Amino acid sequence: MAGSIILSTQQMKYVLCTLFWAIVADGMLSEFIVSRNLGREWNPLLKTLIGGEQFMLIKVCGALLVMILIWNIYRKRPGMAAISSLCSLVFYTAIVYWNLFTLAVSSTS
């Protein structure tokens, strides 16, 4: 019998808030790195927006949209929402660490 990952409502709120801040941190770090020519944005949709006024607005609105969508999924299918939110959190955590690594390596050069 396969076990499923079910997070309590409070735990799910924590995961979604952490995911929100990970997405925002990714945006802030990406903008900092690209604006100082220490790296580049690989996302073709955001590549043209980075450095502009609307970049962070799009990141924040996108993060809020993700939170709302996953929360709606959580109410109907808590296991699916838990797995997708935790996978997304791991993914964005890896991106934030990659950005920090890029920043550290480029600042020592």
Coordinates of C-alpha atoms in Angstrom, one line a residue:
M1 CA 0.0 0.0 0.0
A2 CA 1.5 3.3 -1.1
G3 CA 1.6 6.1 1.4
S4 CA 0.6 9.5 0.4
I5 CA 2.0 12.8 1.5
I6 CA -0.7 14.8 3.3
L7 CA 0.2 18.1 4.9
S8 CA -2.0 19.7 7.5
T9 CA -3.6 23.0 6.6
Q10 CA -1.1 24.9 8.6
Q11 CA 1.9 23.0 7.1
M12 CA 0.5 23.7 3.6
K13 CA 0.3 27.4 4.4
Y14 CA 3.9 27.4 5.5
V15 CA 5.0 25.5 2.3
L16 CA 3.1 28.0 0.1
C17 CA 4.5 31.0 1.9
T18 CA 8.0 29.6 1.6
L19 CA 7.4 28.9 -2.1
F20 CA 6.2 32.5 -2.6
W21 CA 9.4 33.9 -1.0
A22 CA 11.6 31.5 -2.9
I23 CA 10.1 32.7 -6.2
V24 CA 10.6 36.4 -5.1
A25 CA 14.1 35.7 -4.0
D26 CA 14.8 34.1 -7.4
G27 CA 13.6 37.3 -9.1
M28 CA 15.6 39.6 -6.9
L29 CA 18.8 37.6 -7.3
S30 CA 18.3 37.2 -11.0
E31 CA 17.7 40.9 -11.5
F32 CA 20.8 41.8 -9.4
I33 CA 23.0 39.4 -11.3
V34 CA 21.8 40.3 -14.7
S35 CA 21.8 44.1 -14.1
R36 CA 25.5 43.9 -13.1
N37 CA 26.4 41.6 -16.0
L38 CA 27.5 38.8 -13.7
G39 CA 25.2 36.3 -15.4
R40 CA 22.2 36.0 -17.7
E41 CA 18.5 35.1 -17.6
W42 CA 17.8 31.7 -19.2
N43 CA 14.0 32.0 -19.2
P44 CA 13.1 33.3 -22.7
L45 CA 9.8 34.8 -21.4
L46 CA 11.5 36.8 -18.7
K47 CA 14.7 37.6 -20.5
T48 CA 13.3 40.7 -22.2
L49 CA 11.6 41.9 -19.0
I50 CA 14.5 41.7 -16.5
G51 CA 15.8 45.0 -15.5
G52 CA 12.5 46.7 -16.3
E53 CA 10.0 48.0 -13.8
Q54 CA 7.5 45.3 -14.4
F55 CA 9.8 42.3 -13.8
M56 CA 9.4 42.1 -10.1
L57 CA 5.7 42.8 -10.4
I58 CA 5.3 39.8 -12.8
K59 CA 7.4 37.6 -10.4
V60 CA 5.2 38.6 -7.4
C61 CA 1.9 38.2 -9.3
G62 CA 3.1 34.9 -10.7
A63 CA 4.0 33.7 -7.2
L64 CA 0.6 34.7 -5.8
L65 CA -1.1 33.0 -8.7
V66 CA 0.8 29.8 -8.0
M67 CA -0.2 30.0 -4.3
I68 CA -3.8 30.5 -5.2
L69 CA -3.9 27.6 -7.7
I70 CA -2.1 25.2 -5.4
W71 CA -4.3 26.1 -2.5
N72 CA -7.4 25.4 -4.6
I73 CA -5.9 22.1 -5.6
Y74 CA -5.2 21.4 -1.9
R75 CA -8.8 21.7 -1.0
K76 CA -9.8 19.0 -3.4
R77 CA -6.7 16.8 -3.7
P78 CA -4.4 17.5 -0.7
G79 CA -1.9 14.7 -1.7
M80 CA -1.4 16.1 -5.2
A81 CA -1.1 19.6 -4.0
A82 CA 1.4 18.6 -1.3
I83 CA 3.6 16.8 -3.8
S84 CA 3.5 19.5 -6.4
S85 CA 4.1 22.3 -3.9
L86 CA 7.0 20.4 -2.3
C87 CA 8.6 19.7 -5.7
S88 CA 8.2 23.3 -6.7
L89 CA 9.8 24.4 -3.5
V90 CA 12.7 22.1 -4.0
F91 CA 13.1 23.4 -7.6
Y92 CA 13.0 27.1 -6.6
T93 CA 15.4 26.4 -3.7
A94 CA 17.8 24.9 -6.1
I95 CA 17.4 28.0 -8.4
V96 CA 18.1 30.3 -5.5
Y97 CA 21.2 28.4 -4.5
W98 CA 22.4 28.4 -8.1
N99 CA 21.9 32.2 -8.2
L100 CA 23.8 32.5 -5.0
F101 CA 26.6 30.3 -6.3
T102 CA 26.7 32.4 -9.5
L103 CA 26.9 35.5 -7.5
A104 CA 29.7 34.1 -5.3
V105 CA 31.8 32.9 -8.2
S106 CA 31.4 36.0 -10.2
S107 CA 32.2 38.3 -7.3
T108 CA 35.5 36.5 -6.7
S109 CA 36.6 36.8 -10.3

